[in-house]
Amino acid sequence: MQRFVIPAHAGIQLWRSNQERAIAPPQRQGWIPAFAGMTAGEAPGSATVKGKRIRPWHTRHTMGFDYRTLRLAARAIRKGAHKAHLGGGAAHFAERGEFQLALLRQLGLERGHRLLDVGCGPLRGGLPLIRFLAPGRYRGVDANASLVEAAHHELGEAGLADVRPRVTLLADFEFATLAERFDFVLLFSVLNHCTPDERAHFFANVPDVMADGARIVVSHADWLVPGDPTRAGLECTTRIERASDLPPPLDPARWSFPQGRGGPLPIVVLRAAA
């Protein structure tokens, strides 16, 4: 496995405010969603639910917030409420999406490649990817119906319907139902929100959508152990472990991501084993 080096490029902004941190959803920082009936200020480690002290759900399961439970009304989606449920909130929605495109381009993504965005949500990364890729080359899937609806709202707001992006509901990583293969499979802050059994199911099914030479890019991969991809005939070809593995312009902190736990690192690239 090679140490990853990216050529430098410019044009990036910095950090997020404490106020924006306060509205960000719980990922690996231990924040608790107010709509779950918990007191956010008591995280991490415990919370109060109906007067009882309990461990937060996501710490009991060693995973982040379960986005499958999120439900949004159409009116809330029209007002952009879905953005508040992503790390960085609405203030950094576009910026963090552009980071995904910049990273993938450095990993070899080209305009003519076919890309599957697993857990695409409301297209934070999908919008810049759709603009970059040739028409019809982007496919987004998500297990949450509200987020798929929000994705279609974002497409309309961005005027991207004419480039034929496809964003659909897909549960349980049932990739064979897509009947299509891709050059890149992106999972940005997805598998870190899954249980070990769900991750194993992903690795068992992802070969169904991999074209020859396909690359799987997984962020927030501190949970990954070598046996997970190996059992599916995959190997890790790149592991971006620290910000110092990246040139300064691609340091995640410069794209408003938190440093350390909660940030996108490590990022791994997987391919079919030789």
Short mmCIF file of C-alpha atoms in Angstrom, two decimals:
data_model
loop_
_atom_site.label_atom_id
_atom_site.label_comp_id
_atom_site.label_asym_id
_atom_site.label_seq_id
_atom_site.Cartn_x
_atom_site.Cartn_y
_atom_site.Cartn_z
CA MET A 1 0.00 0.00 0.00
CA GLN A 2 1.42 3.36 -1.06
CA ARG A 3 1.56 6.51 1.07
CA PHE A 4 -0.84 8.99 -0.52
CA VAL A 5 0.49 12.28 -1.91
CA ILE A 6 -1.70 14.88 -3.65
CA PRO A 7 -0.41 17.79 -5.69
CA ALA A 8 -1.27 21.12 -4.15
CA HIS A 9 -4.00 23.40 -5.45
CA ALA A 10 -5.55 26.60 -4.13
CA GLY A 11 -8.84 28.35 -3.53
CA ILE A 12 -10.11 27.10 -0.15
CA GLN A 13 -11.76 28.66 2.89
CA LEU A 14 -11.34 27.96 6.61
CA TRP A 15 -13.06 26.56 9.71
CA ARG A 16 -16.55 26.87 11.13
CA SER A 17 -17.84 28.85 14.09
CA ASN A 18 -18.83 27.57 17.53
CA GLN A 19 -22.41 28.42 16.68
CA GLU A 20 -22.28 26.20 13.62
CA ARG A 21 -20.80 23.39 15.70
CA ALA A 22 -23.75 23.66 18.05
CA ILE A 23 -26.28 22.96 15.28
CA ALA A 24 -24.29 20.17 13.65
CA PRO A 25 -25.74 16.67 13.97
CA PRO A 26 -24.17 13.97 16.13
CA GLN A 27 -21.49 12.06 14.33
CA ARG A 28 -18.46 10.80 16.23
CA GLN A 29 -18.28 13.83 18.51
CA GLY A 30 -20.98 12.48 20.82
CA TRP A 31 -23.63 15.12 20.10
CA ILE A 32 -27.23 14.08 20.72
CA PRO A 33 -30.13 15.14 18.44
CA ALA A 34 -32.72 17.21 20.28
CA PHE A 35 -35.50 15.53 18.28
CA ALA A 36 -34.50 12.20 19.91
CA GLY A 37 -35.67 13.52 23.28
CA MET A 38 -32.17 13.82 24.72
CA THR A 39 -30.40 16.75 26.32
CA ALA A 40 -27.61 17.70 23.94
CA GLY A 41 -25.56 19.49 26.56
CA GLU A 42 -25.06 16.27 28.52
CA ALA A 43 -23.27 14.45 25.70
CA PRO A 44 -20.99 12.62 25.38
CA GLY A 45 -21.42 9.58 27.60
CA SER A 46 -24.98 9.96 28.85
CA ALA A 47 -28.27 11.74 28.31
CA THR A 48 -31.59 12.35 30.02
CA VAL A 49 -34.67 10.77 28.42
CA LYS A 50 -37.92 11.11 30.34
CA GLY A 51 -35.99 11.74 33.52
CA LYS A 52 -33.70 8.72 33.18
CA ARG A 53 -29.97 8.77 32.54
CA ILE A 54 -28.95 6.52 29.66
CA ARG A 55 -25.98 6.06 27.35
CA PRO A 56 -26.46 7.71 23.95
CA TRP A 57 -27.77 5.31 21.31
CA HIS A 58 -24.87 5.87 18.96
CA THR A 59 -22.22 5.20 21.63
CA ARG A 60 -23.91 1.95 22.57
CA HIS A 61 -23.66 0.82 18.96
CA THR A 62 -20.24 2.41 18.18
CA MET A 63 -21.72 4.33 15.28
CA GLY A 64 -22.93 7.83 14.51
CA PHE A 65 -26.43 9.21 14.17
CA ASP A 66 -28.80 6.82 12.37
CA TYR A 67 -30.00 8.90 9.41
CA ARG A 68 -32.57 6.27 8.48
CA THR A 69 -34.75 7.50 11.35
CA LEU A 70 -34.86 11.07 10.06
CA ARG A 71 -38.25 12.24 8.77
CA LEU A 72 -38.81 15.66 7.19
CA ALA A 73 -42.04 17.22 5.98
CA ALA A 74 -42.16 18.60 2.45
CA ARG A 75 -42.50 22.13 3.80
CA ALA A 76 -39.36 21.70 5.91
CA ILE A 77 -37.46 20.42 2.88
CA ARG A 78 -38.51 23.44 0.84
CA LYS A 79 -37.05 25.63 3.60
CA GLY A 80 -33.77 23.68 3.51
CA ALA A 81 -34.16 22.03 6.91
CA HIS A 82 -32.32 18.92 5.67
CA LYS A 83 -29.04 20.82 5.58
CA ALA A 84 -29.08 21.29 9.36
CA HIS A 85 -28.85 17.52 9.82
CA LEU A 86 -25.47 17.27 8.09
CA GLY A 87 -22.12 18.09 9.64
CA GLY A 88 -21.44 21.80 9.19
CA GLY A 89 -25.12 22.60 8.65
CA ALA A 90 -26.34 24.93 5.93
CA ALA A 91 -23.37 27.29 6.38
CA HIS A 92 -20.89 24.72 5.05
CA PHE A 93 -23.19 22.60 2.89
CA ALA A 94 -21.64 23.74 -0.40
CA GLU A 95 -18.06 23.92 0.91
CA ARG A 96 -17.99 20.36 2.21
CA GLY A 97 -19.57 19.13 -0.99
CA GLU A 98 -16.84 20.76 -3.03
CA PHE A 99 -14.27 18.97 -0.86
CA GLN A 100 -15.67 15.64 -2.03
CA LEU A 101 -15.26 16.61 -5.67
CA ALA A 102 -11.73 17.96 -5.13
CA LEU A 103 -10.70 14.78 -3.34
CA LEU A 104 -12.16 12.47 -5.98
CA ARG A 105 -10.54 14.39 -8.81
CA GLN A 106 -7.18 13.96 -7.12
CA LEU A 107 -7.93 10.26 -6.79
CA GLY A 108 -8.43 10.05 -10.55
CA LEU A 109 -12.09 10.88 -11.18
CA GLU A 110 -12.63 12.05 -14.77
CA ARG A 111 -15.61 13.62 -16.47
CA GLY A 112 -16.51 10.45 -18.35
CA HIS A 113 -16.40 8.15 -15.33
CA ARG A 114 -19.56 6.60 -13.91
CA LEU A 115 -20.00 7.32 -10.21
CA LEU A 116 -22.28 5.76 -7.61
CA ASP A 117 -22.81 7.99 -4.57
CA VAL A 118 -23.98 5.65 -1.78
CA GLY A 119 -25.80 7.47 0.99
CA CYS A 120 -25.96 10.57 -1.19
CA GLY A 121 -28.42 12.31 1.13
CA PRO A 122 -29.57 15.74 -0.10
CA LEU A 123 -26.65 15.92 -2.56
CA ARG A 124 -24.15 17.90 -0.55
CA GLY A 125 -21.42 16.21 -2.56
CA GLY A 126 -23.74 15.21 -5.36
CA LEU A 127 -24.35 18.72 -6.71
CA PRO A 128 -20.69 19.50 -7.53
CA LEU A 129 -20.20 15.94 -8.78
CA ILE A 130 -23.18 16.22 -11.13
CA ARG A 131 -21.85 19.51 -12.49
CA PHE A 132 -18.44 17.95 -13.12
CA LEU A 133 -19.44 14.60 -14.61
CA ALA A 134 -20.81 14.10 -18.10
CA PRO A 135 -24.64 13.91 -18.29
CA GLY A 136 -26.01 10.62 -17.03
CA ARG A 137 -22.78 9.60 -15.31
CA TYR A 138 -23.92 10.28 -11.73
CA ARG A 139 -26.11 7.92 -9.74
CA GLY A 140 -27.11 8.65 -6.15
CA VAL A 141 -28.85 6.28 -3.76
CA ASP A 142 -29.99 6.67 -0.18
CA ALA A 143 -32.00 4.60 2.29
CA ASN A 144 -33.94 7.60 3.63
CA ALA A 145 -37.01 8.70 1.66
CA SER A 146 -36.96 12.23 3.12
CA LEU A 147 -33.35 12.74 2.04
CA VAL A 148 -34.11 11.45 -1.46
CA GLU A 149 -36.97 13.95 -1.63
CA ALA A 150 -34.58 16.66 -0.42
CA ALA A 151 -32.10 15.63 -3.12
CA HIS A 152 -34.71 16.14 -5.83
CA HIS A 153 -35.53 19.53 -4.31
CA GLU A 154 -31.85 20.51 -4.46
CA LEU A 155 -31.64 19.41 -8.10
CA GLY A 156 -34.54 21.65 -8.98
CA GLU A 157 -33.09 24.60 -7.07
CA ALA A 158 -29.74 24.13 -8.83
CA GLY A 159 -31.30 23.77 -12.30
CA LEU A 160 -29.61 20.40 -12.88
CA ALA A 161 -32.58 18.31 -14.03
CA ASP A 162 -31.47 18.54 -17.67
CA VAL A 163 -28.20 16.66 -17.05
CA ARG A 164 -30.17 13.51 -16.20
CA PRO A 165 -28.91 12.79 -12.68
CA ARG A 166 -30.56 9.74 -11.12
CA VAL A 167 -31.25 9.80 -7.40
CA THR A 168 -33.31 6.95 -5.99
CA LEU A 169 -34.20 5.10 -2.81
CA LEU A 170 -32.14 1.99 -2.08
CA ALA A 171 -32.31 0.00 1.14
CA ASP A 172 -29.90 -2.53 2.62
CA PHE A 173 -27.16 -2.04 0.02
CA GLU A 174 -29.11 -4.14 -2.49
CA PHE A 175 -26.85 -3.05 -5.35
CA ALA A 176 -27.82 -5.87 -7.72
CA THR A 177 -31.17 -4.13 -8.25
CA LEU A 178 -29.36 -1.22 -9.95
CA ALA A 179 -28.25 -3.48 -12.82
CA GLU A 180 -25.35 -1.14 -13.55
CA ARG A 181 -21.61 -0.90 -12.90
CA PHE A 182 -19.53 2.11 -11.93
CA ASP A 183 -15.92 3.32 -12.05
CA PHE A 184 -16.13 5.02 -8.65
CA VAL A 185 -18.24 4.13 -5.62
CA LEU A 186 -18.30 6.91 -3.02
CA LEU A 187 -19.32 6.50 0.62
CA PHE A 188 -18.76 9.82 2.34
CA SER A 189 -19.69 9.58 6.02
CA VAL A 190 -21.89 6.54 5.44
CA LEU A 191 -20.38 3.31 6.77
CA ASN A 192 -19.39 5.02 10.02
CA HIS A 193 -23.15 5.30 10.68
CA CYS A 194 -23.68 1.57 10.11
CA THR A 195 -23.43 -1.46 12.38
CA PRO A 196 -20.73 -4.10 11.76
CA ASP A 197 -23.33 -6.42 10.24
CA GLU A 198 -24.48 -3.70 7.85
CA ARG A 199 -20.90 -3.02 6.81
CA ALA A 200 -20.37 -6.71 6.15
CA HIS A 201 -23.51 -6.66 3.99
CA PHE A 202 -22.12 -3.72 2.05
CA PHE A 203 -18.83 -5.45 1.34
CA ALA A 204 -20.63 -8.61 0.28
CA ASN A 205 -22.82 -6.71 -2.21
CA VAL A 206 -20.61 -3.93 -3.59
CA PRO A 207 -18.89 -6.15 -6.20
CA ASP A 208 -22.28 -6.19 -7.98
CA VAL A 209 -21.76 -2.56 -9.04
CA MET A 210 -18.00 -2.46 -9.63
CA ALA A 211 -16.73 -2.07 -13.17
CA ASP A 212 -13.27 -3.33 -14.09
CA GLY A 213 -10.72 -1.27 -12.19
CA ALA A 214 -13.39 0.42 -10.05
CA ARG A 215 -12.36 2.33 -6.95
CA ILE A 216 -14.34 2.51 -3.72
CA VAL A 217 -13.68 5.66 -1.69
CA VAL A 218 -14.70 5.52 1.98
CA SER A 219 -14.37 8.42 4.43
CA HIS A 220 -14.51 8.38 8.25
CA ALA A 221 -12.97 4.89 8.08
CA ASP A 222 -11.36 4.57 11.50
CA TRP A 223 -13.59 1.53 12.11
CA LEU A 224 -12.13 -0.39 9.14
CA VAL A 225 -10.20 -3.57 9.83
CA PRO A 226 -8.31 -5.41 7.06
CA GLY A 227 -10.58 -8.46 7.11
CA ASP A 228 -13.69 -6.48 6.17
CA PRO A 229 -12.80 -5.78 2.51
CA THR A 230 -10.59 -8.87 2.15
CA ARG A 231 -13.53 -11.22 2.60
CA ALA A 232 -15.21 -9.52 -0.38
CA GLY A 233 -12.12 -9.88 -2.58
CA LEU A 234 -11.09 -6.23 -2.11
CA GLU A 235 -7.81 -4.67 -1.07
CA CYS A 236 -6.88 -1.27 0.31
CA THR A 237 -4.61 0.55 -2.12
CA THR A 238 -4.59 3.97 -0.43
CA ARG A 239 -5.08 5.09 3.16
CA ILE A 240 -5.07 8.80 4.01
CA GLU A 241 -4.54 8.65 7.75
CA ARG A 242 -3.61 12.19 8.81
CA ALA A 243 -3.99 15.72 7.53
CA SER A 244 -0.22 15.72 7.04
CA ASP A 245 -0.73 13.04 4.38
CA LEU A 246 -2.45 15.72 2.30
CA PRO A 247 -1.06 18.96 0.90
CA PRO A 248 -2.16 22.02 2.91
CA PRO A 249 -4.89 23.07 0.43
CA LEU A 250 -6.68 19.73 0.96
CA ASP A 251 -6.35 19.71 4.74
CA PRO A 252 -9.93 18.92 5.86
CA ALA A 253 -9.78 21.66 8.50
CA ARG A 254 -9.57 24.20 5.69
CA TRP A 255 -12.90 22.93 4.38
CA SER A 256 -14.59 23.44 7.78
CA PHE A 257 -14.26 19.83 8.98
CA PRO A 258 -13.36 19.30 12.65
CA GLN A 259 -9.89 18.03 13.40
CA GLY A 260 -9.45 14.56 14.85
CA ARG A 261 -12.55 12.56 15.70
CA GLY A 262 -15.51 13.69 13.64
CA GLY A 263 -13.42 14.63 10.62
CA PRO A 264 -13.37 12.64 7.37
CA LEU A 265 -10.02 10.93 8.05
CA PRO A 266 -8.95 8.27 7.57
CA ILE A 267 -10.07 8.01 3.97
CA VAL A 268 -9.41 4.70 2.21
CA VAL A 269 -9.49 3.61 -1.41
CA LEU A 270 -10.39 -0.01 -2.14
CA ARG A 271 -10.12 -2.00 -5.35
CA ALA A 272 -10.69 -5.57 -6.42
CA ALA A 273 -7.76 -7.68 -5.24
CA ALA A 274 -5.33 -8.70 -7.96
#
